[in-house]
């Protein structure tokens, strides 16, 4: 069984374990029908569709339960950075009964997700420069915290007005930590042209 199949099997097993508790009594609001639709889609293998429903539910009520379901869908899709962030956010809601009940399963999922990530500290010489990871903007310098990135080949880019864009590729190990210092070069302004004076004869 390949790694992706193992991940899918794990996710399906987890969603089945959480299915019953997700359908038990919960606050009824506009998010509940969307959560149920998302759970049904996940059971049928449509993780993208499920993620869209869960995200809409979160826009109505950002509960730990819906955040956890978002994270599990993202885990199945291999969106490790987002999955980790959403699952951490869900687990912080300790007072929520659903989170307390399912904490062991959720922490197991978090361990799997974090195992696909590494950390990169990006330092640069231009405050306000946009920092992109694999083409997606992740913040501006100076960054408050190091970035969590998928393990493997990663491309870090900096973009800032008045400077040449800068890109660097590196390999980040799962669980590893790297530091990249990127110094941008300013674009020299073109000197104004001096009008040529007619030559005397």
CSV table of C-alpha atoms in Angstrom, one decimal:
chain,number,residue,atom,x,y,z
A,1,UNK,CA,0.0,0.0,0.0
A,2,UNK,CA,1.5,3.4,-1.0
A,3,UNK,CA,1.9,6.3,1.3
A,4,UNK,CA,-1.1,8.2,-0.1
A,5,UNK,CA,-3.3,5.2,0.3
A,6,UNK,CA,-2.2,4.7,3.9
A,7,UNK,CA,-3.0,8.4,4.6
A,8,UNK,CA,-6.4,8.0,3.0
A,9,UNK,CA,-7.1,4.9,5.0
A,10,UNK,CA,-6.0,6.6,8.2
A,11,UNK,CA,-8.2,9.6,7.4
A,12,UNK,CA,-11.2,7.5,6.6
A,13,UNK,CA,-10.8,5.5,9.8
A,14,UNK,CA,-10.6,8.7,11.8
A,15,UNK,CA,-13.6,10.3,10.1
A,16,UNK,CA,-15.6,7.2,10.8
A,17,UNK,CA,-14.6,7.3,14.4
A,18,UNK,CA,-15.6,10.9,14.7
A,19,UNK,CA,-18.8,10.5,12.6
A,20,UNK,CA,-21.1,9.4,15.3
A,21,UNK,CA,-20.0,12.0,17.8
A,22,UNK,CA,-20.3,14.7,15.1
A,23,UNK,CA,-23.9,13.8,14.5
A,24,UNK,CA,-24.9,13.7,18.1
A,25,UNK,CA,-26.6,16.6,19.8
A,26,UNK,CA,-24.8,19.9,18.9
A,27,UNK,CA,-25.8,23.5,18.9
A,28,UNK,CA,-28.3,23.9,16.0
A,29,UNK,CA,-27.4,26.8,13.8
A,30,UNK,CA,-26.7,27.6,10.2
A,31,UNK,CA,-23.4,25.7,10.3
A,32,UNK,CA,-24.8,22.4,11.3
A,33,UNK,CA,-26.3,21.4,7.9
A,34,UNK,CA,-23.0,22.3,6.2
A,35,UNK,CA,-21.0,20.2,8.6
A,36,UNK,CA,-23.3,17.2,8.0
A,37,UNK,CA,-23.0,17.7,4.2
A,38,UNK,CA,-19.2,17.8,4.6
A,39,UNK,CA,-19.1,14.7,6.7
A,40,UNK,CA,-21.2,12.9,4.1
A,41,UNK,CA,-18.9,14.1,1.3
A,42,UNK,CA,-15.8,12.9,3.2
A,43,UNK,CA,-17.3,9.4,3.6
A,44,UNK,CA,-17.8,9.4,-0.2
A,45,UNK,CA,-14.2,10.4,-0.8
A,46,UNK,CA,-14.9,14.0,-1.9
A,47,UNK,CA,-12.4,15.8,0.4
A,48,UNK,CA,-12.4,19.0,-1.7
A,49,UNK,CA,-16.2,19.3,-1.5
A,50,UNK,CA,-16.1,18.5,2.2
A,51,UNK,CA,-13.5,21.2,2.8
A,52,UNK,CA,-15.6,23.8,1.0
A,53,UNK,CA,-18.6,22.9,3.2
A,54,UNK,CA,-16.6,23.0,6.4
A,55,UNK,CA,-15.1,26.3,5.5
A,56,UNK,CA,-18.5,27.8,4.9
A,57,UNK,CA,-19.7,26.4,8.2
A,58,UNK,CA,-16.7,28.0,10.0
A,59,UNK,CA,-17.6,31.4,8.5
A,60,UNK,CA,-21.0,31.0,10.4
A,61,UNK,CA,-19.6,29.5,13.6
A,62,UNK,CA,-15.9,29.0,14.2
A,63,UNK,CA,-16.2,26.1,16.6
A,64,UNK,CA,-13.5,23.6,17.5
A,65,UNK,CA,-15.5,20.8,15.9
A,66,UNK,CA,-15.7,22.5,12.5
A,67,UNK,CA,-12.0,23.6,12.7
A,68,UNK,CA,-11.0,20.0,13.4
A,69,UNK,CA,-13.1,18.8,10.4
A,70,UNK,CA,-11.4,21.4,8.2
A,71,UNK,CA,-8.0,20.1,9.4
A,72,UNK,CA,-8.9,16.5,8.8
A,73,UNK,CA,-10.0,17.3,5.2
A,74,UNK,CA,-6.8,19.3,4.6
A,75,UNK,CA,-4.8,16.3,6.0
A,76,UNK,CA,-6.4,14.0,3.5
A,77,UNK,CA,-5.6,16.5,0.7
A,78,UNK,CA,-2.0,16.8,1.8
A,79,UNK,CA,-2.3,20.5,2.7
A,80,UNK,CA,-0.1,20.0,5.8
A,81,UNK,CA,0.6,23.6,6.8
A,82,UNK,CA,-3.1,24.6,6.8
A,83,UNK,CA,-4.1,21.4,8.5
A,84,UNK,CA,-1.6,21.9,11.3
A,85,UNK,CA,-2.7,25.5,11.9
A,86,UNK,CA,-6.4,24.6,12.0
A,87,UNK,CA,-5.9,21.6,14.2
A,88,UNK,CA,-3.8,23.6,16.7
A,89,UNK,CA,-6.6,26.2,16.7
A,90,UNK,CA,-9.2,23.6,17.4
A,91,UNK,CA,-7.3,21.9,20.2
A,92,UNK,CA,-6.9,25.3,21.9
A,93,UNK,CA,-10.7,25.3,22.5
A,94,UNK,CA,-10.3,23.0,25.5
A,95,UNK,CA,-13.6,24.0,27.0
A,96,UNK,CA,-15.6,22.7,24.0
A,97,UNK,CA,-17.0,19.3,24.9
A,98,UNK,CA,-16.5,17.8,21.4
A,99,UNK,CA,-12.9,18.7,21.4
A,100,UNK,CA,-12.4,17.2,24.9
A,101,UNK,CA,-14.0,14.0,24.0
A,102,UNK,CA,-12.1,13.5,20.7
A,103,UNK,CA,-8.7,15.0,21.9
A,104,UNK,CA,-6.8,11.6,21.7
A,105,UNK,CA,-7.8,11.1,18.0
A,106,UNK,CA,-7.1,14.7,17.1
A,107,UNK,CA,-3.7,14.7,18.8
A,108,UNK,CA,-2.9,11.5,16.9
A,109,UNK,CA,-3.8,13.3,13.6
A,110,UNK,CA,-1.7,16.3,14.6
A,111,UNK,CA,1.3,14.1,15.1
A,112,UNK,CA,0.9,12.7,11.6
A,113,UNK,CA,0.4,16.1,10.1
A,114,UNK,CA,3.4,17.7,11.9
A,115,UNK,CA,5.5,14.8,10.6
A,116,UNK,CA,5.2,16.2,7.1
A,117,UNK,CA,6.5,19.6,8.0
A,118,UNK,CA,9.7,21.5,8.7
A,119,UNK,CA,10.5,25.0,9.8
A,120,UNK,CA,12.3,27.8,8.0
A,121,UNK,CA,13.4,31.1,9.5
A,122,UNK,CA,13.5,33.7,6.8
A,123,UNK,CA,15.7,36.8,7.4
A,124,UNK,CA,16.2,39.7,5.0
A,125,UNK,CA,17.5,43.2,4.6
A,126,UNK,CA,14.3,44.9,3.4
A,127,UNK,CA,11.5,45.6,5.9
A,128,UNK,CA,8.1,45.1,4.3
A,129,UNK,CA,9.3,42.6,1.6
A,130,UNK,CA,6.7,40.0,0.7
A,131,UNK,CA,7.8,36.5,1.6
A,132,UNK,CA,6.5,33.7,-0.6
A,133,UNK,CA,6.8,30.0,-0.1
A,134,UNK,CA,6.3,27.9,-3.2
A,135,UNK,CA,4.5,30.8,-4.8
A,136,UNK,CA,2.1,31.6,-1.9
A,137,UNK,CA,2.6,34.8,0.2
A,138,UNK,CA,3.1,33.9,3.8
A,139,UNK,CA,3.9,37.3,5.3
A,140,UNK,CA,6.2,40.3,5.2
A,141,UNK,CA,9.6,41.0,6.7
A,142,UNK,CA,10.4,41.0,9.5
A,143,UNK,CA,8.4,37.8,10.2
A,144,UNK,CA,7.1,37.4,13.7
A,145,UNK,CA,7.7,33.7,13.7
A,146,UNK,CA,9.5,31.1,11.6
A,147,UNK,CA,7.5,29.5,8.8
A,148,UNK,CA,6.1,26.0,8.8
A,149,UNK,CA,6.7,24.5,5.4
A,150,UNK,CA,6.1,21.1,3.7
A,151,UNK,CA,9.1,18.8,3.9
A,152,UNK,CA,11.1,18.4,0.7
A,153,UNK,CA,12.1,21.0,-1.9
A,154,UNK,CA,10.9,24.5,-1.0
A,155,UNK,CA,11.3,27.8,-2.9
A,156,UNK,CA,11.5,31.0,-0.8
A,157,UNK,CA,10.9,34.3,-2.7
A,158,UNK,CA,11.2,37.9,-1.7
A,159,UNK,CA,9.5,40.8,-3.5
A,160,UNK,CA,9.7,44.5,-2.7
A,161,UNK,CA,9.2,47.7,-4.6
A,162,UNK,CA,12.5,49.2,-5.7
A,163,UNK,CA,14.4,45.9,-5.4
A,164,UNK,CA,15.1,43.0,-7.7
A,165,UNK,CA,13.0,39.9,-6.7
A,166,UNK,CA,15.0,37.2,-5.1
A,167,UNK,CA,14.4,33.5,-4.9
A,168,UNK,CA,16.2,30.6,-3.3
A,169,UNK,CA,15.5,26.9,-3.2
A,170,UNK,CA,16.3,24.6,-0.4
A,171,UNK,CA,15.5,21.1,0.9
A,172,UNK,CA,13.7,21.0,4.3
A,173,UNK,CA,13.7,17.8,6.2
A,174,UNK,CA,10.6,16.6,8.1
A,175,UNK,CA,10.9,17.9,11.6
A,176,UNK,CA,14.0,19.9,10.5
A,177,UNK,CA,14.8,23.5,10.9
A,178,UNK,CA,16.6,25.9,8.5
A,179,UNK,CA,17.5,29.5,8.4
A,180,UNK,CA,17.7,31.5,5.2
A,181,UNK,CA,19.2,35.0,5.0
A,182,UNK,CA,18.1,36.8,1.8
A,183,UNK,CA,19.6,40.2,1.0
A,184,UNK,CA,17.9,42.0,-1.8
A,185,UNK,CA,19.6,44.3,-4.3
A,186,UNK,CA,18.1,47.7,-5.0
A,187,UNK,CA,17.2,48.7,-8.5
A,188,UNK,CA,19.3,51.6,-9.5
A,189,UNK,CA,17.3,54.5,-10.8
A,190,UNK,CA,18.0,55.6,-14.3
A,191,UNK,CA,19.9,58.9,-14.3
A,192,UNK,CA,18.1,61.7,-16.1
A,193,UNK,CA,19.3,62.2,-19.6
A,194,UNK,CA,21.2,65.5,-20.3
A,195,UNK,CA,19.9,67.3,-23.3
A,196,UNK,CA,22.6,67.5,-26.0
A,197,UNK,CA,23.6,71.1,-26.8
A,198,UNK,CA,24.2,71.9,-30.4
A,199,UNK,CA,27.8,72.0,-31.4
A,200,UNK,CA,29.1,75.5,-32.3
A,201,UNK,CA,30.4,75.9,-35.8
